[in-house]
């Protein structure tokens, strides 16, 4: 297989697996997750092209999407994209294995794995695409598939709410991204991301609006303030989904956007906005995480906080530190969510206040959770400590306020990590007396992630050169792989920087974090006292209720009227729009109307007046039929006997249908209405008729060569037939004809279904009798 084919397959394979998953789910049930692991292997095999990416010679591939519009789907595995694709694929494989052990026998296994693979494919496409339009398409696919995953347990009200909230907020970001990519494509003169030039974009008046919409999209997707409220409610999804979404995929989509377009956003005010929004999110997420009693909710708010760190680092141009923390966060957060799933699976609870001493009953889960939680806390000799040190160092260079926010947020991070580990210590507290360690299939997928957290730190110590990372260690390899994408020099990650201010701030963080954990009850009361009567969730629900109220009011005002009122508005708008267009573009000389056409028009008008004056339905049907028959004369005058015959047949069938249906209706009643309304309707009708008549006369004076000459000249040479009408229907307008056939087929199936229901109902009633 060629390199280009492998790159395309790495994105397509999960979608193919999503199609196959429902069939495997029927036969293999939860174990269908194991063979579906193969869908992420092509993306994992991209690792062989890492040397080329590090040498700034990325693998590229693509194919035409809509050639007529110049649209193509392009993929580019540069250093950052390849690094993230490897993370998505690796964690995706572990999540599929974990899900196969986690799901119960009564779950809809095929549907679950189908949604999960669709999401994985969308994330790989989002990371690897080099096309603005495809970027938006994959972005929206992540929103749709995540909605399905979060709402997988649709019978639960909380799942419905979480899925709806995630979709509404991320859909807002999707609309913003759509505007952004359109503006960037127009301003940059290209749809290829890698060929966008800062100087060209900067000179365009669309540059600032494009960046604004780009930031809105990134903030909504990566749960930055004030759009963070969707992420905690998304924890209602099954734990494998939370582990995938909250560690390496959806929540980092906004971070990916900021990283990919960092060459645009690392500029002036926008850089400061991203940094301070990220720091505020980091602080607020940590603060809210300390209030949680649910283990999964605690991790959800911790994800909000960690995303704030990533956003602040990428936004302020510190890509090396950001990438190091991104890799660490993907490993420890996925491991912690899996451990929470194990605790919930074995004990039946995630309530911290009801759990304790679980290390005795769940020793392997404890061993997995300990390094992951300590890495998130920033404890030395683990990967999280190194990236936290880098975070402190970069914020120190940004100024006092960023440093203060970073340290304060990290103190609370340390405290909620200790709170998470609290369930493993102290006396045994568990509502399930038969609690025991999870099966090998459940904890094994989490173990490699915990080992990776350790490998990012302890296993990378070089005793000959002190506490430093060697250049070929796992964390450095991932971080330096992204170096060409951001322009920083490949470097080392150090466990020991000597005694300096950054180490002192870390020691302060640990001391105050321990103190905050020990005095959590007074701090919790302090939080309760500061809690206002409203928050982002209450504002969201009030805004949603207000929107629903406005929609109901607007619908009642605009759609609550009679059909006749609606029709008046529609035809009047049509007449006004048509008249305004004709006023601007009406040709100077309109085509003359032959006398024969005037006579036919007079006949049709007479028939229509007869319909209006009819006193019963039979008379109205007869006059309507005469008007239709008279219209066939127009086709005869235009030398189109086939169309005239078709029109005549349609009119005949229509009259028969009218007669067969109207005989079941009640008798006509006199419709009394004011004379003024009749006058208004007459004026509207005359206006519409005048607009259509003038438009028809206008098109008789063509502004370009008539297309009929093309059909006459090329009917045989291109279409292969002498019957021009048939060639038009079958060849020149083949798709249009196919669409009409499809519509008729759908109608036929619907009619058949209705008749079948009627027959079954009639049989049921006869049996009852």
XYZ file of C-alpha atoms in Angstrom:
769
model
C 0.000 0.000 0.000
C 1.301 3.434 -0.913
C 1.877 6.075 1.726
C -0.857 8.270 0.250
C -3.358 5.411 0.320
C -2.481 4.646 3.942
C -3.049 8.290 4.908
C -6.497 8.336 3.293
C -7.338 4.895 4.701
C -6.446 6.044 8.214
C -9.388 8.458 8.033
C -11.779 6.276 6.054
C -11.235 3.008 7.966
C -13.139 4.063 11.135
C -16.127 5.104 9.015
C -16.066 1.732 7.246
C -15.944 0.107 10.673
C -18.925 2.204 11.749
C -20.929 0.688 8.882
C -19.813 -2.823 9.824
C -20.284 -2.418 13.598
C -24.094 -2.968 13.770
C -23.732 -6.324 12.003
C -20.878 -7.422 14.254
C -22.818 -6.223 17.292
C -25.694 -8.570 16.512
C -23.499 -11.661 16.560
C -20.600 -10.747 18.854
C -22.419 -8.366 21.221
C -19.936 -6.402 23.359
C -17.006 -8.411 22.040
C -17.501 -6.725 18.670
C -15.167 -4.050 20.013
C -12.166 -6.345 19.654
C -12.198 -6.909 15.871
C -13.149 -3.281 15.337
C -9.780 -2.320 16.820
C -8.437 -2.969 13.321
C -10.122 0.252 12.154
C -7.617 2.392 14.064
C -4.539 0.449 12.959
C -4.015 2.355 9.663
C -3.713 5.597 11.629
C -1.310 3.909 14.029
C 0.822 2.681 11.115
C 1.399 6.314 10.131
C 4.123 6.302 12.780
C 6.534 5.017 10.115
C 6.375 8.467 8.477
C 7.358 10.294 11.662
C 10.973 10.808 10.509
C 9.736 12.586 7.381
C 7.421 14.753 9.475
C 10.263 15.670 11.834
C 12.332 16.613 8.777
C 9.506 18.962 7.729
C 8.639 16.759 4.749
C 5.083 15.750 5.697
C 3.133 13.048 3.939
C 0.285 14.452 1.813
C -2.618 12.868 -0.058
C -5.988 13.882 -1.418
C -8.711 13.381 -3.975
C -11.211 15.534 -5.842
C -14.492 16.077 -4.041
C -16.483 18.363 -6.356
C -14.123 19.125 -9.246
C -16.582 21.458 -10.934
C -16.445 23.746 -7.894
C -12.737 23.266 -7.306
C -13.374 21.369 -4.061
C -11.005 18.635 -2.967
C -10.249 16.669 0.191
C -6.601 17.045 1.126
C -4.766 15.387 4.011
C -1.407 16.388 5.411
C 0.439 14.480 8.128
C 2.742 17.209 9.400
C 4.396 16.802 12.773
C 1.547 18.067 14.954
C -1.203 16.374 12.927
C 0.664 13.073 12.932
C 1.340 13.297 16.660
C -2.306 13.907 17.457
C -3.498 11.228 15.018
C -1.270 8.689 16.780
C -2.732 9.704 20.151
C -6.312 9.413 18.838
C -5.612 6.009 17.290
C -3.786 4.615 20.328
C -6.407 5.737 22.842
C -9.173 4.737 20.418
C -7.844 1.177 20.376
C -7.757 1.075 24.175
C -11.269 2.548 24.425
C -12.688 -0.083 22.055
C -11.128 -2.834 24.184
C -12.382 -1.156 27.368
C -15.874 -0.707 25.928
C -16.020 -4.383 24.980
C -15.560 -5.258 28.659
C -17.600 -2.389 30.104
C -20.891 -2.670 28.214
C -23.606 -4.857 29.655
C -25.358 -7.645 27.812
C -28.540 -5.598 27.264
C -26.806 -2.620 25.625
C -27.084 -1.783 21.918
C -23.520 -2.814 21.211
C -23.496 -2.384 17.464
C -24.900 1.110 17.674
C -22.446 2.099 20.393
C -19.371 0.987 18.473
C -20.727 2.522 15.282
C -21.075 5.911 16.963
C -17.665 5.575 18.584
C -15.908 4.742 15.316
C -17.725 7.536 13.490
C -16.449 9.924 16.098
C -12.929 8.524 15.874
C -12.932 8.889 12.093
C -14.205 12.461 12.352
C -11.422 13.330 14.792
C -8.749 11.798 12.562
C -10.163 13.716 9.616
C -10.218 16.925 11.619
C -6.587 16.501 12.637
C -5.198 15.380 9.281
C -7.196 17.511 6.841
C -5.472 20.308 4.976
C -8.643 21.770 3.481
C -10.791 24.467 5.051
C -14.113 23.081 3.817
C -13.209 19.534 4.861
C -12.121 20.923 8.240
C -15.623 22.276 8.764
C -17.205 19.018 7.565
C -15.186 16.887 9.996
C -15.806 19.445 12.755
C -19.555 19.045 12.330
C -19.231 15.267 12.195
C -17.595 15.343 15.625
C -20.530 17.383 16.951
C -23.140 15.016 15.520
C -21.400 11.800 16.569
C -20.664 13.161 20.054
C -24.348 14.076 20.388
C -25.241 10.465 19.624
C -22.633 9.159 22.068
C -23.561 11.475 24.933
C -27.236 10.665 24.451
C -26.602 6.938 24.031
C -28.683 6.188 27.108
C -31.556 8.175 25.668
C -34.119 6.989 28.197
C -32.349 8.999 30.898
C -33.367 12.627 31.235
C -29.826 13.636 32.192
C -28.433 12.002 29.039
C -30.950 13.836 26.890
C -30.054 17.123 28.549
C -26.311 16.541 28.203
C -26.564 15.600 24.545
C -28.835 18.541 23.734
C -26.628 21.013 25.567
C -23.466 19.725 23.884
C -25.073 19.897 20.455
C -26.507 23.384 20.865
C -23.298 24.947 22.150
C -20.971 23.161 19.743
C -23.395 23.858 16.876
C -22.966 27.548 17.652
C -19.247 27.010 17.275
C -19.869 25.111 14.058
C -21.712 28.068 12.553
C -18.872 30.339 13.645
C -16.325 28.013 12.039
C -18.326 27.954 8.801
C -18.163 31.729 8.604
C -14.473 31.670 9.556
C -13.408 29.180 6.870
C -15.370 31.047 4.203
C -13.761 34.345 5.187
C -10.296 32.759 5.341
C -10.755 31.119 1.939
C -11.840 34.418 0.412
C -9.143 36.484 2.123
C -6.364 33.959 1.531
C -7.362 33.032 -2.002
C -7.039 29.318 -1.229
C -8.828 26.554 0.659
C -5.608 24.747 1.555
C -4.569 25.450 5.129
C -0.867 24.869 4.574
C -0.737 27.476 1.796
C -2.458 30.280 3.725
C -0.091 33.214 4.132
C -0.221 35.603 7.068
C 0.737 38.651 4.989
C -2.039 38.029 2.470
C -4.647 37.471 5.153
C -3.466 40.417 7.231
C -3.990 42.781 4.317
C -7.614 41.721 3.899
C -10.486 43.517 5.693
C -11.910 40.043 6.390
C -8.937 39.095 8.572
C -10.215 40.402 11.930
C -13.772 39.018 11.535
C -12.337 35.657 10.470
C -10.180 35.440 13.605
C -13.122 36.431 15.792
C -15.307 33.636 14.435
C -12.374 31.222 14.638
C -11.961 31.986 18.340
C -15.689 31.555 18.990
C -15.560 28.121 17.366
C -12.496 27.104 19.391
C -13.909 28.346 22.710
C -17.229 26.520 22.315
C -15.677 23.208 21.314
C -12.962 23.193 23.990
C -15.327 24.308 26.762
C -13.723 27.666 27.503
C -15.541 30.236 29.599
C -18.418 30.929 29.305
C -19.132 27.898 27.082
C -17.797 25.302 29.536
C -21.201 24.217 30.820
C -21.753 21.516 28.180
C -18.730 19.434 29.164
C -19.703 18.431 32.748
C -23.203 17.399 31.640
C -21.619 15.279 28.904
C -20.411 12.942 31.673
C -23.843 11.267 31.460
C -22.433 9.337 28.533
C -21.105 5.810 29.107
C -17.656 5.930 30.711
C -15.799 4.701 27.580
C -17.253 7.692 25.762
C -16.148 10.085 28.500
C -12.662 8.598 28.468
C -12.424 9.130 24.706
C -14.112 12.541 24.460
C -12.501 14.124 27.519
C -8.942 12.928 27.045
C -7.744 12.984 23.465
C -10.550 13.896 21.124
C -13.559 16.194 21.094
C -12.627 18.555 23.895
C -9.271 19.164 22.234
C -10.829 20.060 18.877
C -10.801 23.748 19.782
C -7.209 23.416 20.974
C -6.359 21.826 17.618
C -7.965 24.775 15.857
C -5.910 27.286 17.833
C -2.753 25.217 17.276
C -3.318 24.807 13.527
C -4.028 28.496 13.058
C -1.504 29.642 15.638
C 0.406 31.549 12.964
C -2.685 33.773 12.673
C -3.811 33.912 16.293
C -0.404 34.481 17.885
C -0.777 38.137 17.071
C -1.565 41.200 19.148
C -4.804 41.329 21.062
C -6.010 37.881 19.965
C -3.069 36.180 21.660
C -3.839 37.978 24.935
C -7.543 37.114 24.686
C -6.808 33.408 24.233
C -4.280 33.345 27.063
C -6.492 35.078 29.626
C -9.630 33.159 28.618
C -7.617 29.953 28.995
C -6.271 30.980 32.406
C -9.726 32.013 33.615
C -11.089 28.656 32.451
C -8.247 26.837 34.181
C -8.950 28.660 37.470
C -12.737 28.288 37.312
C -12.622 24.628 36.299
C -10.354 23.817 39.254
C -12.574 25.796 41.608
C -15.699 23.934 40.483
C -13.932 20.545 40.533
C -13.359 20.975 44.285
C -17.130 21.214 44.813
C -17.943 17.868 43.215
C -18.855 14.694 45.072
C -19.219 12.637 41.899
C -15.899 11.207 40.699
C -16.868 11.585 37.063
C -18.040 15.161 37.573
C -14.757 15.957 39.303
C -12.833 14.660 36.292
C -15.138 16.536 33.916
C -14.423 19.886 35.609
C -10.746 18.973 35.810
C -10.855 18.542 32.035
C -12.243 22.060 31.728
C -9.322 23.275 33.826
C -6.681 21.339 31.875
C -8.111 22.589 28.575
C -7.659 26.100 29.906
C -3.954 25.373 30.405
C -3.600 24.104 26.841
C -5.523 27.019 25.394
C -3.469 29.599 27.311
C -0.179 28.020 26.224
C -1.032 27.576 22.546
C -2.713 30.961 22.417
C 0.309 32.765 23.836
C 2.693 31.019 21.445
C 4.288 28.544 23.872
C 3.727 25.511 21.656
C 6.514 23.365 23.147
C 5.074 23.494 26.661
C 1.526 23.127 25.332
C 2.374 20.042 23.296
C 4.155 18.409 26.235
C 1.105 18.938 28.441
C -1.271 17.804 25.688
C 0.488 14.435 25.513
C 0.528 14.066 29.304
C -3.122 15.031 29.666
C -4.250 12.540 27.045
C -2.598 9.697 28.977
C -3.518 10.483 32.599
C -7.080 11.671 31.896
C -8.062 8.617 29.830
C -6.617 6.347 32.535
C -8.516 8.153 35.298
C -11.839 7.970 33.478
C -11.353 4.247 32.943
C -10.629 3.817 36.644
C -13.815 5.706 37.511
C -15.688 3.366 35.191
C -14.196 0.400 37.050
C -15.174 1.866 40.439
C -18.722 2.518 39.233
C -18.909 -0.909 37.619
C -17.764 -2.755 40.743
C -19.245 -0.665 43.569
C -22.325 0.777 41.877
C -21.462 4.305 43.041
C -19.304 7.293 42.111
C -20.127 9.311 45.231
C -16.895 10.272 46.991
C -18.662 10.662 50.336
C -19.832 7.025 50.180
C -16.566 5.459 49.076
C -13.327 4.809 50.906
C -10.552 2.284 51.427
C -11.005 0.826 47.954
C -7.311 0.066 47.544
C -7.911 -3.086 49.590
C -10.658 -4.315 47.269
C -9.429 -2.781 44.013
C -5.625 -2.957 44.337
C -4.866 -3.040 40.601
C -7.210 -0.148 39.903
C -5.498 1.789 42.680
C -2.056 1.123 41.179
C -3.337 2.398 37.821
C -5.023 5.465 39.295
C -2.194 6.590 41.592
C 0.405 7.700 39.016
C -2.295 9.146 36.756
C -3.799 11.299 39.517
C -0.390 12.375 40.836
C 0.694 13.293 37.323
C -2.370 15.507 36.972
C -1.453 17.054 40.334
C 2.070 17.784 39.098
C 3.994 15.560 41.495
C 7.724 15.111 40.699
C 9.120 12.176 38.703
C 5.949 12.005 36.571
C 5.177 13.563 33.208
C 2.615 15.983 34.622
C 5.262 17.574 36.832
C 7.452 18.388 33.829
C 4.659 19.968 31.794
C 3.444 21.893 34.854
C 6.927 23.271 35.346
C 6.953 24.370 31.717
C 3.550 25.982 32.227
C 4.800 27.912 35.243
C 7.905 29.014 33.391
C 5.982 30.331 30.385
C 3.403 32.124 32.525
C 6.225 33.676 34.571
C 7.509 35.259 31.364
C 3.999 36.547 30.575
C 3.756 38.585 33.761
C 2.628 38.624 37.370
C -1.133 38.209 36.776
C -0.847 35.131 34.512
C 1.591 33.608 36.999
C -0.746 34.283 39.922
C -3.726 32.696 38.149
C -1.638 29.691 37.114
C -0.376 29.020 40.646
C -3.787 29.528 42.263
C -5.446 27.186 39.787
C -2.706 24.592 40.272
C -3.170 24.680 44.051
C -6.815 23.747 43.604
C -5.777 21.139 41.008
C -3.497 19.497 43.560
C -6.315 19.535 46.115
C -8.932 17.923 43.876
C -6.430 15.254 42.800
C -5.976 14.320 46.468
C -9.743 14.324 46.831
C -9.994 11.911 43.916
C -7.496 9.540 45.553
C -9.379 9.789 48.843
C -11.709 6.964 47.752
C -8.767 4.534 47.929
C -7.699 5.443 51.465
C -9.210 5.342 54.947
C -11.650 2.751 56.246
C -13.541 0.665 53.736
C -16.800 2.339 52.716
C -18.866 0.789 49.953
C -22.550 -0.012 49.526
C -21.708 -3.213 47.675
C -20.492 -5.815 50.209
C -19.258 -8.097 47.430
C -17.004 -5.572 45.760
C -13.889 -7.056 44.182
C -11.256 -6.187 41.622
C -12.447 -5.830 38.053
C -11.733 -8.472 35.472
C -8.540 -8.410 33.444
C -10.448 -7.262 30.349
C -11.635 -4.154 32.194
C -8.438 -2.877 33.807
C -5.949 -3.971 31.159
C -6.782 -1.168 28.656
C -6.110 1.438 31.368
C -2.769 -0.038 32.407
C -0.742 1.102 29.330
C -1.906 4.677 29.881
C -0.757 4.618 33.485
C 2.567 3.153 32.372
C 2.861 5.919 29.783
C 2.421 8.511 32.533
C 5.305 6.886 34.379
C 7.343 6.551 31.194
C 7.048 10.297 30.621
C 8.918 10.761 33.893
C 10.579 8.092 35.991
C 11.674 5.736 33.235
C 13.299 8.572 31.330
C 15.847 9.580 33.947
C 19.410 9.430 32.689
C 21.535 8.659 35.794
C 24.760 9.593 33.973
C 23.637 13.138 33.175
C 21.433 13.892 36.106
C 17.670 14.162 36.242
C 17.102 15.047 32.602
C 15.153 13.514 29.816
C 17.098 11.859 27.044
C 16.252 12.984 23.526
C 14.888 9.587 22.511
C 12.363 9.153 25.313
C 8.653 8.819 24.659
C 7.541 12.257 25.866
C 10.333 14.066 24.038
C 9.649 12.042 20.902
C 5.999 13.121 20.842
C 6.775 16.726 21.715
C 9.588 17.092 19.206
C 7.546 15.414 16.491
C 5.367 18.530 16.447
C 8.354 20.913 16.342
C 8.324 21.586 12.561
C 4.628 22.482 12.685
C 5.228 25.278 15.211
C 8.754 26.311 14.353
C 10.363 25.604 17.725
C 13.640 23.780 18.005
C 13.497 20.154 19.188
C 14.459 20.188 22.834
C 14.651 18.228 26.064
C 12.262 17.903 28.967
C 13.928 18.284 32.345
C 12.918 16.807 35.654
C 15.406 18.986 37.481
C 16.076 22.652 36.806
C 17.911 23.325 40.029
C 16.680 25.430 42.925
C 14.897 28.352 41.311
C 11.698 30.374 41.505
C 9.694 27.848 39.455
C 10.589 25.002 41.828
C 9.714 27.243 44.758
C 6.301 27.943 43.229
C 5.806 24.204 42.725
C 6.651 23.553 46.388
C 4.193 26.300 47.370
C 1.570 24.637 45.186
C 2.053 21.275 46.891
C 1.997 22.744 50.399
C -1.084 24.883 49.874
C -2.767 22.099 47.899
C -2.341 19.705 50.803
C -3.595 22.365 53.187
C -6.631 23.056 51.013
C -7.410 19.340 50.958
C -7.104 19.041 54.734
C -9.340 22.081 55.279
C -11.758 21.242 52.513
C -14.862 21.514 54.729
C -14.295 25.191 55.648
C -13.374 25.916 52.036
C -16.530 24.132 50.876
C -18.620 26.305 53.220
C -16.805 29.314 51.807
C -17.741 28.169 48.306
C -21.347 27.674 49.342
C -21.472 31.171 50.799
C -20.130 32.652 47.564
C -22.429 30.638 45.310
C -24.920 33.024 43.651
C -28.516 32.151 42.873
C -27.590 31.951 39.202
C -24.797 30.380 37.219
C -24.040 29.481 33.637
C -26.452 26.559 33.737
C -29.336 28.614 35.080
C -28.628 31.308 32.488
C -28.546 28.636 29.791
C -31.891 27.165 30.827
C -33.478 30.607 31.119
C -32.153 31.569 27.703
C -33.462 28.290 26.297
C -36.867 28.833 27.902
C -36.937 32.388 26.570
C -36.059 31.166 23.099
C -38.812 28.550 23.232
C -41.289 31.181 24.436
C -40.306 33.559 21.654
C -40.536 30.753 19.101
C -44.026 29.858 20.298
C -45.099 33.496 20.207
C -43.620 34.077 16.771
C -45.122 30.866 15.430
C -48.531 31.769 16.799
C -48.364 35.236 15.295
C -47.124 34.114 11.904
C -48.472 30.567 11.563
C -51.621 30.719 13.619
C -53.632 32.480 10.923
C -55.810 30.778 8.330
C -54.455 29.204 5.186
C -55.865 32.048 3.139
C -53.914 34.593 5.191
C -50.704 32.636 4.735
C -51.368 32.429 1.022
C -51.902 36.175 0.796
C -48.539 36.854 2.429
C -46.725 34.354 0.196
C -48.150 35.530 -3.115
C -47.843 39.191 -2.156
C -44.169 38.700 -1.298
C -43.695 36.859 -4.572
C -45.341 39.661 -6.497
C -43.324 42.412 -4.788
C -40.001 40.610 -5.204
C -40.759 39.803 -8.824
C -41.892 43.340 -9.546
C -38.746 44.828 -7.978
C -36.525 42.575 -10.085
C -38.435 43.359 -13.261
C -38.276 47.079 -12.466
C -34.479 46.915 -12.441
C -33.841 44.484 -15.265
C -36.887 44.780 -17.557
C -35.823 44.877 -21.242
C -36.690 47.985 -23.205
C -38.723 46.101 -25.824
C -41.047 43.314 -24.736
C -41.984 40.573 -27.161
C -45.401 40.988 -28.821
C -48.189 38.537 -27.982
C -49.903 36.889 -30.949
C -53.685 37.131 -31.188
C -54.162 33.373 -30.750
C -52.515 33.517 -27.330
C -54.821 36.366 -26.293
C -57.839 34.265 -27.256
C -56.608 31.267 -25.245
C -55.871 33.557 -22.288
C -59.391 34.958 -22.495
C -60.805 31.420 -22.479
C -58.753 30.486 -19.399
C -59.776 33.686 -17.592
C -63.428 32.936 -18.345
C -63.086 29.444 -16.891
C -61.398 30.805 -13.750
C -64.215 33.335 -13.270
C -66.590 30.397 -13.602
C -64.753 28.615 -10.745
C -65.108 31.698 -8.564
C -68.818 32.083 -9.347
C -69.701 28.388 -8.994
C -72.400 27.566 -6.469
C -71.475 23.901 -6.012
C -68.420 21.681 -6.227
C -69.450 19.986 -9.465
C -69.607 23.301 -11.297
C -66.266 24.376 -9.820
C -64.632 21.104 -10.934
C -66.010 21.447 -14.447
C -64.779 25.027 -14.862
C -61.366 24.109 -13.371
C -61.090 21.239 -15.813
C -62.005 23.505 -18.716
C -59.246 25.926 -17.653
C -56.750 23.061 -17.651
C -57.921 21.807 -21.027
C -57.684 25.331 -22.433
C -54.064 25.524 -21.264
C -53.252 22.573 -23.529
C -53.990 24.842 -26.458
C -50.948 26.893 -25.499
C -48.719 23.842 -26.046
C -50.398 23.234 -29.383
C -49.711 26.816 -30.438
C -46.064 26.356 -29.340
C -45.729 23.209 -31.513
C -45.437 20.834 -28.554
C -48.159 18.234 -29.132
C -46.543 15.719 -26.748
C -46.743 18.196 -23.875
C -50.308 19.087 -24.870
C -51.275 15.410 -24.727
C -49.554 15.015 -21.322
C -51.381 18.061 -19.968
C -54.693 16.744 -21.262
C -54.170 13.372 -19.601
C -53.193 15.022 -16.319
C -56.289 17.214 -16.379
C -58.506 14.209 -17.059
C -57.014 12.183 -14.184
C -57.202 15.190 -11.872
C -60.894 15.754 -12.597
C -61.625 12.097 -11.922
C -59.762 12.280 -8.606
C -61.613 15.452 -7.629
C -64.973 13.872 -8.380
C -64.139 10.686 -6.488
C -62.956 12.578 -3.394
C -65.368 15.506 -3.259
C -68.417 13.287 -3.125
C -67.413 12.273 0.401
C -67.144 15.884 1.616
C -69.990 17.794 3.316
C -72.002 20.304 1.338
C -70.584 23.728 0.610
C -71.401 26.560 2.989
C -71.563 30.166 2.021
C -68.312 31.913 2.890
C -69.139 35.404 4.090
C -66.294 37.899 4.124
C -66.013 41.703 3.940
C -65.995 43.415 0.563
C -62.723 45.080 1.469
C -61.043 41.675 1.839
C -62.413 40.609 -1.525
C -61.008 43.770 -3.056
C -57.606 43.170 -1.439
C -57.540 39.587 -2.709
C -58.452 40.781 -6.182
C -55.672 43.372 -6.198
C -53.142 40.837 -4.957
C -54.237 38.376 -7.641
C -53.960 41.011 -10.360
C -50.534 42.003 -9.061
C -49.279 38.424 -9.136
C -50.764 37.857 -12.587
C -49.222 41.080 -13.868
C -45.805 40.157 -12.498
C -45.867 36.688 -14.035
C -47.183 38.026 -17.358
C -44.486 40.695 -17.536
C -41.812 38.171 -16.567
C -42.910 35.836 -19.339
C -42.782 38.641 -21.852
C -39.350 39.631 -20.567
C -37.850 36.175 -20.998
C -39.106 36.107 -24.561
C -36.424 38.729 -25.199
C -33.354 36.623 -24.396
C -30.214 38.125 -22.878
C -28.118 35.270 -24.299
C -28.330 32.564 -26.940
C -31.272 30.265 -26.391
C -30.334 26.848 -25.059
C -32.727 25.128 -27.456
C -30.175 25.547 -30.236
C -27.648 23.584 -28.192
C -30.113 20.737 -27.675
C -31.034 20.650 -31.360
C -27.397 20.648 -32.494
C -26.025 18.079 -30.039
C -28.983 15.796 -29.372
C -27.582 13.118 -31.703
C -23.842 13.601 -31.229
C -23.893 13.739 -27.415
C -27.179 12.100 -26.423
C -27.352 9.562 -29.243
C -30.977 10.220 -30.164
C -33.103 12.189 -32.621
C -35.998 12.759 -30.200
C -34.765 15.947 -28.548
C -37.283 15.845 -25.693
C -36.332 12.289 -24.750
C -32.627 13.089 -24.904
C -33.160 16.108 -22.650
C -35.044 14.040 -20.071
C -32.708 11.048 -20.117
C -29.278 12.586 -20.806
C -29.018 16.344 -20.483
C -31.334 16.490 -17.468
C -30.839 12.908 -16.331
C -30.249 13.781 -12.673
C -33.372 15.930 -12.618
C -35.387 13.061 -14.063
C -33.842 10.666 -11.578
C -34.860 13.014 -8.770
C -38.436 13.095 -10.040
C -38.495 9.301 -10.274
C -37.151 9.109 -6.721
C -39.909 11.395 -5.454
C -42.550 9.326 -7.222
C -41.046 6.157 -5.786
C -41.143 7.571 -2.263
C -44.768 8.603 -2.761
C -45.602 5.166 -4.121
C -44.007 3.450 -1.119
C -45.850 5.813 1.242
C -49.180 5.137 -0.460
C -48.514 1.416 -0.319
C -47.692 1.647 3.391
C -50.858 3.625 4.099
C -52.988 1.173 2.136
C -51.371 -1.711 3.975
C -52.163 -0.102 7.318
C -55.756 0.485 6.200
C -56.101 -3.133 5.093
C -54.708 -4.430 8.391
C -57.041 -2.161 10.335
C -60.017 -3.328 8.302
C -59.077 -6.968 8.886
C -58.650 -6.318 12.596
C -62.065 -4.671 12.829
C -63.677 -7.527 10.921
C -62.063 -10.078 13.251
C -63.322 -8.154 16.276
C -66.822 -8.272 14.871
